[in-house]
């Protein structure tokens, strides 16, 4: 195995409350393999068997799902430090629900499933963090289902914008390109561009380069 480079695992909520010494010890005895994945390469494919807990420790990846109709549905972008599909690791049918694609050169730590389970059995804090992380992922997926149930693209886009802003922080920087955002919503890019243009004309939002600002939050909420 390659020599372990130090990454700050404390930035991942899986390891909340653990000291640097505890994290160093955990990495030294638990990480069995390191993957270096080039930009554009697939890390795992949808329906691959989950053999490890895989931690993204450097880089950027996107997850996407191929629907029965053959369409690409983008799920989310992941930044370090994040595990891949942790809620599925101990499922009866433990397979990856999505494709994972490196958007930058990326590095992953691999931990065998039985080792991860043994560590949680020994460390109540690690177990609690794991359960909380998966519960939060359930909330995220529930919101995703809610978005997909909205029929109009304007409604979906309004929900997305509201989830990324607050009345106190009405602006956010869009990490996705319009093509990627169109894939996220499962629509064609021209349809997305047209809807964004209409929302700007209606005075709901402004868009300066990649910074989107909410102007009329009340009417955005009414669009959902």
PDB file of C-alpha atoms in Angstrom:
ATOM      1  CA  UNK A   1       0.000   0.000   0.000  1.00  0.00           C
ATOM      2  CA  UNK A   2       1.134   3.562  -0.704  1.00  0.00           C
ATOM      3  CA  UNK A   3       2.374   5.529   2.272  1.00  0.00           C
ATOM      4  CA  UNK A   4      -0.456   7.326   4.065  1.00  0.00           C
ATOM      5  CA  UNK A   5      -0.546  11.063   3.496  1.00  0.00           C
ATOM      6  CA  UNK A   6      -2.134  13.065   6.254  1.00  0.00           C
ATOM      7  CA  UNK A   7      -5.628  14.352   5.523  1.00  0.00           C
ATOM      8  CA  UNK A   8      -7.798  16.134   8.062  1.00  0.00           C
ATOM      9  CA  UNK A   9     -10.469  13.509   8.751  1.00  0.00           C
ATOM     10  CA  UNK A  10     -11.890  15.707  11.503  1.00  0.00           C
ATOM     11  CA  UNK A  11     -13.677  17.720   8.777  1.00  0.00           C
ATOM     12  CA  UNK A  12     -15.917  14.684   8.184  1.00  0.00           C
ATOM     13  CA  UNK A  13     -18.888  14.333  10.517  1.00  0.00           C
ATOM     14  CA  UNK A  14     -18.200  10.588  10.754  1.00  0.00           C
ATOM     15  CA  UNK A  15     -15.284  11.477  13.011  1.00  0.00           C
ATOM     16  CA  UNK A  16     -16.810  14.265  15.118  1.00  0.00           C
ATOM     17  CA  UNK A  17     -15.390  14.354  18.629  1.00  0.00           C
ATOM     18  CA  UNK A  18     -12.301  12.252  17.886  1.00  0.00           C
ATOM     19  CA  UNK A  19      -8.895  13.651  18.746  1.00  0.00           C
ATOM     20  CA  UNK A  20      -6.050  13.940  16.245  1.00  0.00           C
ATOM     21  CA  UNK A  21      -4.246  11.095  17.997  1.00  0.00           C
ATOM     22  CA  UNK A  22      -7.331   8.889  17.789  1.00  0.00           C
ATOM     23  CA  UNK A  23      -7.706   9.684  14.103  1.00  0.00           C
ATOM     24  CA  UNK A  24      -4.050   8.988  13.357  1.00  0.00           C
ATOM     25  CA  UNK A  25      -4.314   5.630  15.114  1.00  0.00           C
ATOM     26  CA  UNK A  26      -7.552   4.840  13.279  1.00  0.00           C
ATOM     27  CA  UNK A  27      -6.008   5.557   9.859  1.00  0.00           C
ATOM     28  CA  UNK A  28      -2.817   3.626  10.575  1.00  0.00           C
ATOM     29  CA  UNK A  29      -4.598   0.432  11.565  1.00  0.00           C
ATOM     30  CA  UNK A  30      -7.754   0.617   9.433  1.00  0.00           C
ATOM     31  CA  UNK A  31      -6.863   1.839   5.933  1.00  0.00           C
ATOM     32  CA  UNK A  32      -5.976  -1.186   3.814  1.00  0.00           C
ATOM     33  CA  UNK A  33      -5.651   0.424   0.381  1.00  0.00           C
ATOM     34  CA  UNK A  34      -5.405   3.815  -1.324  1.00  0.00           C
ATOM     35  CA  UNK A  35      -6.908   4.664  -4.695  1.00  0.00           C
ATOM     36  CA  UNK A  36      -5.640   7.466  -6.939  1.00  0.00           C
ATOM     37  CA  UNK A  37      -8.266   8.204  -9.594  1.00  0.00           C
ATOM     38  CA  UNK A  38      -7.695  10.534 -12.554  1.00  0.00           C
ATOM     39  CA  UNK A  39     -10.161  13.209 -13.637  1.00  0.00           C
ATOM     40  CA  UNK A  40     -13.001  11.782 -15.709  1.00  0.00           C
ATOM     41  CA  UNK A  41     -12.545   8.189 -14.531  1.00  0.00           C
ATOM     42  CA  UNK A  42     -15.275   6.214 -12.774  1.00  0.00           C
ATOM     43  CA  UNK A  43     -14.519   5.355  -9.178  1.00  0.00           C
ATOM     44  CA  UNK A  44     -17.337   2.806  -8.896  1.00  0.00           C
ATOM     45  CA  UNK A  45     -20.256   1.870 -11.103  1.00  0.00           C
ATOM     46  CA  UNK A  46     -23.920   1.614 -10.217  1.00  0.00           C
ATOM     47  CA  UNK A  47     -24.670  -1.916  -8.910  1.00  0.00           C
ATOM     48  CA  UNK A  48     -21.009  -2.701  -8.098  1.00  0.00           C
ATOM     49  CA  UNK A  49     -20.741  -4.789  -4.938  1.00  0.00           C
ATOM     50  CA  UNK A  50     -19.688  -2.741  -1.895  1.00  0.00           C
ATOM     51  CA  UNK A  51     -16.615  -4.414  -0.436  1.00  0.00           C
ATOM     52  CA  UNK A  52     -15.177  -1.494   1.534  1.00  0.00           C
ATOM     53  CA  UNK A  53     -16.037   1.733   3.235  1.00  0.00           C
ATOM     54  CA  UNK A  54     -14.544   4.161   0.707  1.00  0.00           C
ATOM     55  CA  UNK A  55     -13.538   7.617   1.949  1.00  0.00           C
ATOM     56  CA  UNK A  56     -12.951  10.460  -0.491  1.00  0.00           C
ATOM     57  CA  UNK A  57     -10.022  12.288   1.123  1.00  0.00           C
ATOM     58  CA  UNK A  58      -8.920  14.550  -1.735  1.00  0.00           C
ATOM     59  CA  UNK A  59     -10.448  15.820  -4.990  1.00  0.00           C
ATOM     60  CA  UNK A  60     -14.064  16.106  -6.135  1.00  0.00           C
ATOM     61  CA  UNK A  61     -16.576  13.553  -7.425  1.00  0.00           C
ATOM     62  CA  UNK A  62     -20.093  13.573  -8.770  1.00  0.00           C
ATOM     63  CA  UNK A  63     -22.671  10.844  -8.340  1.00  0.00           C
ATOM     64  CA  UNK A  64     -25.224   9.983 -10.992  1.00  0.00           C
ATOM     65  CA  UNK A  65     -27.846   7.347 -11.560  1.00  0.00           C
ATOM     66  CA  UNK A  66     -28.953   5.719 -14.816  1.00  0.00           C
ATOM     67  CA  UNK A  67     -32.741   5.454 -14.881  1.00  0.00           C
ATOM     68  CA  UNK A  68     -34.693   2.577 -16.436  1.00  0.00           C
ATOM     69  CA  UNK A  69     -35.311   4.838 -19.437  1.00  0.00           C
ATOM     70  CA  UNK A  70     -31.558   5.254 -19.879  1.00  0.00           C
ATOM     71  CA  UNK A  71     -31.472   8.884 -18.726  1.00  0.00           C
ATOM     72  CA  UNK A  72     -28.640  10.232 -16.554  1.00  0.00           C
ATOM     73  CA  UNK A  73     -29.868  11.681 -13.259  1.00  0.00           C
ATOM     74  CA  UNK A  74     -27.254  13.603 -11.292  1.00  0.00           C
ATOM     75  CA  UNK A  75     -27.572  13.121  -7.534  1.00  0.00           C
ATOM     76  CA  UNK A  76     -24.893  15.328  -5.960  1.00  0.00           C
ATOM     77  CA  UNK A  77     -21.290  16.507  -5.897  1.00  0.00           C
ATOM     78  CA  UNK A  78     -19.088  15.226  -3.069  1.00  0.00           C
ATOM     79  CA  UNK A  79     -16.105  17.048  -1.591  1.00  0.00           C
ATOM     80  CA  UNK A  80     -13.613  15.654   0.941  1.00  0.00           C
ATOM     81  CA  UNK A  81     -13.874  14.187   3.449  1.00  0.00           C
ATOM     82  CA  UNK A  82     -16.888  12.015   2.508  1.00  0.00           C
ATOM     83  CA  UNK A  83     -17.726   8.303   2.491  1.00  0.00           C
ATOM     84  CA  UNK A  84     -19.310   6.788  -0.622  1.00  0.00           C
ATOM     85  CA  UNK A  85     -22.783   5.288  -0.065  1.00  0.00           C
ATOM     86  CA  UNK A  86     -22.290   4.533   3.660  1.00  0.00           C
ATOM     87  CA  UNK A  87     -25.994   3.760   4.165  1.00  0.00           C
ATOM     88  CA  UNK A  88     -25.710   0.795   1.771  1.00  0.00           C
ATOM     89  CA  UNK A  89     -22.558  -0.817   3.142  1.00  0.00           C
ATOM     90  CA  UNK A  90     -24.384  -3.238   5.448  1.00  0.00           C
ATOM     91  CA  UNK A  91     -27.516  -3.701   3.347  1.00  0.00           C
ATOM     92  CA  UNK A  92     -28.665  -7.205   2.397  1.00  0.00           C
ATOM     93  CA  UNK A  93     -28.057  -6.204  -1.227  1.00  0.00           C
ATOM     94  CA  UNK A  94     -24.981  -4.061  -0.601  1.00  0.00           C
ATOM     95  CA  UNK A  95     -24.395  -2.500  -3.999  1.00  0.00           C
ATOM     96  CA  UNK A  96     -23.600   1.042  -5.020  1.00  0.00           C
ATOM     97  CA  UNK A  97     -26.803   2.875  -5.983  1.00  0.00           C
ATOM     98  CA  UNK A  98     -24.964   5.330  -8.259  1.00  0.00           C
ATOM     99  CA  UNK A  99     -22.007   5.819 -10.558  1.00  0.00           C
ATOM    100  CA  UNK A 100     -19.231   7.871  -8.952  1.00  0.00           C
ATOM    101  CA  UNK A 101     -17.070   9.911 -11.347  1.00  0.00           C
ATOM    102  CA  UNK A 102     -13.949  11.893 -10.478  1.00  0.00           C
ATOM    103  CA  UNK A 103     -14.313  15.549 -11.490  1.00  0.00           C
ATOM    104  CA  UNK A 104     -10.719  16.208 -10.373  1.00  0.00           C
ATOM    105  CA  UNK A 105      -7.788  13.911  -9.616  1.00  0.00           C
ATOM    106  CA  UNK A 106      -9.037  12.259  -6.437  1.00  0.00           C
ATOM    107  CA  UNK A 107      -7.722  10.103  -3.586  1.00  0.00           C
ATOM    108  CA  UNK A 108      -9.655   7.503  -1.604  1.00  0.00           C
ATOM    109  CA  UNK A 109      -8.961   5.531   1.570  1.00  0.00           C
ATOM    110  CA  UNK A 110     -10.398   2.003   1.635  1.00  0.00           C
ATOM    111  CA  UNK A 111     -11.409   0.326   4.887  1.00  0.00           C
ATOM    112  CA  UNK A 112     -12.609  -3.271   4.951  1.00  0.00           C
ATOM    113  CA  UNK A 113     -16.222  -3.596   6.066  1.00  0.00           C
ATOM    114  CA  UNK A 114     -15.467  -5.937   8.956  1.00  0.00           C
ATOM    115  CA  UNK A 115     -12.747  -3.570  10.199  1.00  0.00           C
ATOM    116  CA  UNK A 116     -15.115  -0.592  10.058  1.00  0.00           C
ATOM    117  CA  UNK A 117     -17.762  -2.572  11.943  1.00  0.00           C
ATOM    118  CA  UNK A 118     -15.243  -3.625  14.601  1.00  0.00           C
ATOM    119  CA  UNK A 119     -14.138  -0.001  15.076  1.00  0.00           C
ATOM    120  CA  UNK A 120     -17.737   1.123  15.587  1.00  0.00           C
ATOM    121  CA  UNK A 121     -18.332  -1.667  18.073  1.00  0.00           C
ATOM    122  CA  UNK A 122     -15.383  -0.400  20.103  1.00  0.00           C
ATOM    123  CA  UNK A 123     -16.156   3.308  19.795  1.00  0.00           C
ATOM    124  CA  UNK A 124     -19.658   4.498  20.689  1.00  0.00           C
ATOM    125  CA  UNK A 125     -18.937   7.969  19.322  1.00  0.00           C
ATOM    126  CA  UNK A 126     -17.969   6.543  15.927  1.00  0.00           C
ATOM    127  CA  UNK A 127     -21.134   4.435  15.882  1.00  0.00           C
ATOM    128  CA  UNK A 128     -23.323   7.416  16.808  1.00  0.00           C
ATOM    129  CA  UNK A 129     -21.687   9.552  14.108  1.00  0.00           C
ATOM    130  CA  UNK A 130     -22.277   6.822  11.527  1.00  0.00           C
ATOM    131  CA  UNK A 131     -25.969   6.525  12.433  1.00  0.00           C
ATOM    132  CA  UNK A 132     -26.418  10.310  12.393  1.00  0.00           C
ATOM    133  CA  UNK A 133     -24.629  10.619   9.044  1.00  0.00           C
ATOM    134  CA  UNK A 134     -26.908   8.028   7.458  1.00  0.00           C
ATOM    135  CA  UNK A 135     -29.994   9.671   8.971  1.00  0.00           C
ATOM    136  CA  UNK A 136     -28.962  12.985   7.435  1.00  0.00           C
ATOM    137  CA  UNK A 137     -28.492  11.243   4.090  1.00  0.00           C
ATOM    138  CA  UNK A 138     -32.051   9.918   4.372  1.00  0.00           C
ATOM    139  CA  UNK A 139     -33.269  13.494   4.809  1.00  0.00           C
ATOM    140  CA  UNK A 140     -31.260  14.551   1.744  1.00  0.00           C
ATOM    141  CA  UNK A 141     -32.738  11.747  -0.368  1.00  0.00           C
ATOM    142  CA  UNK A 142     -36.220  12.595   0.900  1.00  0.00           C
ATOM    143  CA  UNK A 143     -35.720  16.173  -0.277  1.00  0.00           C
ATOM    144  CA  UNK A 144     -34.486  14.828  -3.612  1.00  0.00           C
ATOM    145  CA  UNK A 145     -37.663  12.773  -3.990  1.00  0.00           C
ATOM    146  CA  UNK A 146     -39.705  15.865  -3.098  1.00  0.00           C
ATOM    147  CA  UNK A 147     -37.930  17.829  -5.812  1.00  0.00           C
ATOM    148  CA  UNK A 148     -38.514  15.107  -8.410  1.00  0.00           C
ATOM    149  CA  UNK A 149     -42.217  15.020  -7.518  1.00  0.00           C
ATOM    150  CA  UNK A 150     -42.578  18.695  -8.469  1.00  0.00           C
ATOM    151  CA  UNK A 151     -43.837  18.745 -12.040  1.00  0.00           C
ATOM    152  CA  UNK A 152     -42.650  22.140 -13.262  1.00  0.00           C
ATOM    153  CA  UNK A 153     -38.975  22.918 -13.860  1.00  0.00           C
ATOM    154  CA  UNK A 154     -39.541  26.347 -12.325  1.00  0.00           C
ATOM    155  CA  UNK A 155     -40.781  24.679  -9.142  1.00  0.00           C
ATOM    156  CA  UNK A 156     -37.805  22.321  -9.005  1.00  0.00           C
ATOM    157  CA  UNK A 157     -35.363  25.152  -9.580  1.00  0.00           C
ATOM    158  CA  UNK A 158     -37.099  27.310  -6.954  1.00  0.00           C
ATOM    159  CA  UNK A 159     -36.769  24.522  -4.368  1.00  0.00           C
ATOM    160  CA  UNK A 160     -33.099  24.037  -5.247  1.00  0.00           C
ATOM    161  CA  UNK A 161     -32.406  27.769  -4.859  1.00  0.00           C
ATOM    162  CA  UNK A 162     -34.286  27.996  -1.554  1.00  0.00           C
ATOM    163  CA  UNK A 163     -32.413  24.987  -0.147  1.00  0.00           C
ATOM    164  CA  UNK A 164     -29.102  26.716  -0.909  1.00  0.00           C
ATOM    165  CA  UNK A 165     -30.033  30.106   0.551  1.00  0.00           C
ATOM    166  CA  UNK A 166     -31.653  31.656   3.617  1.00  0.00           C
ATOM    167  CA  UNK A 167     -33.326  35.020   4.237  1.00  0.00           C
ATOM    168  CA  UNK A 168     -30.107  36.060   5.952  1.00  0.00           C
ATOM    169  CA  UNK A 169     -27.846  34.613   3.217  1.00  0.00           C
ATOM    170  CA  UNK A 170     -29.748  35.140  -0.051  1.00  0.00           C
ATOM    171  CA  UNK A 171     -26.764  34.414  -2.339  1.00  0.00           C
ATOM    172  CA  UNK A 172     -24.751  31.317  -3.150  1.00  0.00           C
ATOM    173  CA  UNK A 173     -22.111  30.333  -5.687  1.00  0.00           C
ATOM    174  CA  UNK A 174     -23.328  27.684  -8.106  1.00  0.00           C
ATOM    175  CA  UNK A 175     -20.787  24.852  -8.288  1.00  0.00           C
ATOM    176  CA  UNK A 176     -22.552  23.150 -11.163  1.00  0.00           C
ATOM    177  CA  UNK A 177     -22.416  24.308 -14.765  1.00  0.00           C
ATOM    178  CA  UNK A 178     -25.779  24.740 -16.494  1.00  0.00           C
ATOM    179  CA  UNK A 179     -25.220  21.422 -18.261  1.00  0.00           C
ATOM    180  CA  UNK A 180     -24.574  19.680 -14.942  1.00  0.00           C
ATOM    181  CA  UNK A 181     -27.543  21.413 -13.332  1.00  0.00           C
ATOM    182  CA  UNK A 182     -29.767  20.308 -16.209  1.00  0.00           C
ATOM    183  CA  UNK A 183     -28.631  16.715 -15.624  1.00  0.00           C
ATOM    184  CA  UNK A 184     -29.367  17.162 -11.913  1.00  0.00           C
ATOM    185  CA  UNK A 185     -32.975  18.062 -12.781  1.00  0.00           C
ATOM    186  CA  UNK A 186     -33.204  15.493 -15.573  1.00  0.00           C
ATOM    187  CA  UNK A 187     -33.983  18.094 -18.270  1.00  0.00           C
ATOM    188  CA  UNK A 188     -32.343  19.507 -21.390  1.00  0.00           C
ATOM    189  CA  UNK A 189     -29.941  22.431 -20.976  1.00  0.00           C
ATOM    190  CA  UNK A 190     -31.957  24.845 -23.229  1.00  0.00           C
ATOM    191  CA  UNK A 191     -35.032  24.272 -21.046  1.00  0.00           C
ATOM    192  CA  UNK A 192     -33.045  25.104 -17.920  1.00  0.00           C
ATOM    193  CA  UNK A 193     -31.484  28.219 -19.472  1.00  0.00           C
ATOM    194  CA  UNK A 194     -34.916  29.429 -20.600  1.00  0.00           C
ATOM    195  CA  UNK A 195     -36.413  28.914 -17.134  1.00  0.00           C
ATOM    196  CA  UNK A 196     -33.548  30.743 -15.427  1.00  0.00           C
ATOM    197  CA  UNK A 197     -33.977  33.605 -17.887  1.00  0.00           C
ATOM    198  CA  UNK A 198     -37.696  33.799 -17.147  1.00  0.00           C
ATOM    199  CA  UNK A 199     -37.047  33.864 -13.384  1.00  0.00           C
ATOM    200  CA  UNK A 200     -34.572  36.707 -13.850  1.00  0.00           C
ATOM    201  CA  UNK A 201     -37.083  38.657 -15.973  1.00  0.00           C
ATOM    202  CA  UNK A 202     -39.753  38.148 -13.307  1.00  0.00           C
ATOM    203  CA  UNK A 203     -37.444  39.645 -10.693  1.00  0.00           C
ATOM    204  CA  UNK A 204     -37.205  36.462  -8.628  1.00  0.00           C
ATOM    205  CA  UNK A 205     -33.423  36.098  -8.858  1.00  0.00           C
ATOM    206  CA  UNK A 206     -30.283  37.625 -10.297  1.00  0.00           C
ATOM    207  CA  UNK A 207     -27.322  35.697 -11.705  1.00  0.00           C
ATOM    208  CA  UNK A 208     -23.880  37.292 -11.943  1.00  0.00           C
ATOM    209  CA  UNK A 209     -21.391  34.789 -13.364  1.00  0.00           C
ATOM    210  CA  UNK A 210     -21.889  31.901 -10.905  1.00  0.00           C
ATOM    211  CA  UNK A 211     -23.366  33.886  -8.014  1.00  0.00           C
ATOM    212  CA  UNK A 212     -27.143  33.505  -7.758  1.00  0.00           C
ATOM    213  CA  UNK A 213     -29.068  35.902  -5.496  1.00  0.00           C
ATOM    214  CA  UNK A 214     -32.674  35.603  -4.357  1.00  0.00           C
ATOM    215  CA  UNK A 215     -34.632  38.838  -4.885  1.00  0.00           C
ATOM    216  CA  UNK A 216     -38.200  37.684  -4.190  1.00  0.00           C
ATOM    217  CA  UNK A 217     -38.173  34.765  -1.764  1.00  0.00           C
ATOM    218  CA  UNK A 218     -41.930  34.822  -1.186  1.00  0.00           C
ATOM    219  CA  UNK A 219     -42.754  34.256  -4.853  1.00  0.00           C
ATOM    220  CA  UNK A 220     -40.028  31.629  -5.168  1.00  0.00           C
ATOM    221  CA  UNK A 221     -41.732  29.711  -2.363  1.00  0.00           C
ATOM    222  CA  UNK A 222     -45.068  30.117  -4.137  1.00  0.00           C
ATOM    223  CA  UNK A 223     -43.569  28.515  -7.276  1.00  0.00           C
ATOM    224  CA  UNK A 224     -43.017  25.152  -5.571  1.00  0.00           C
TER     225      UNK A 224
END
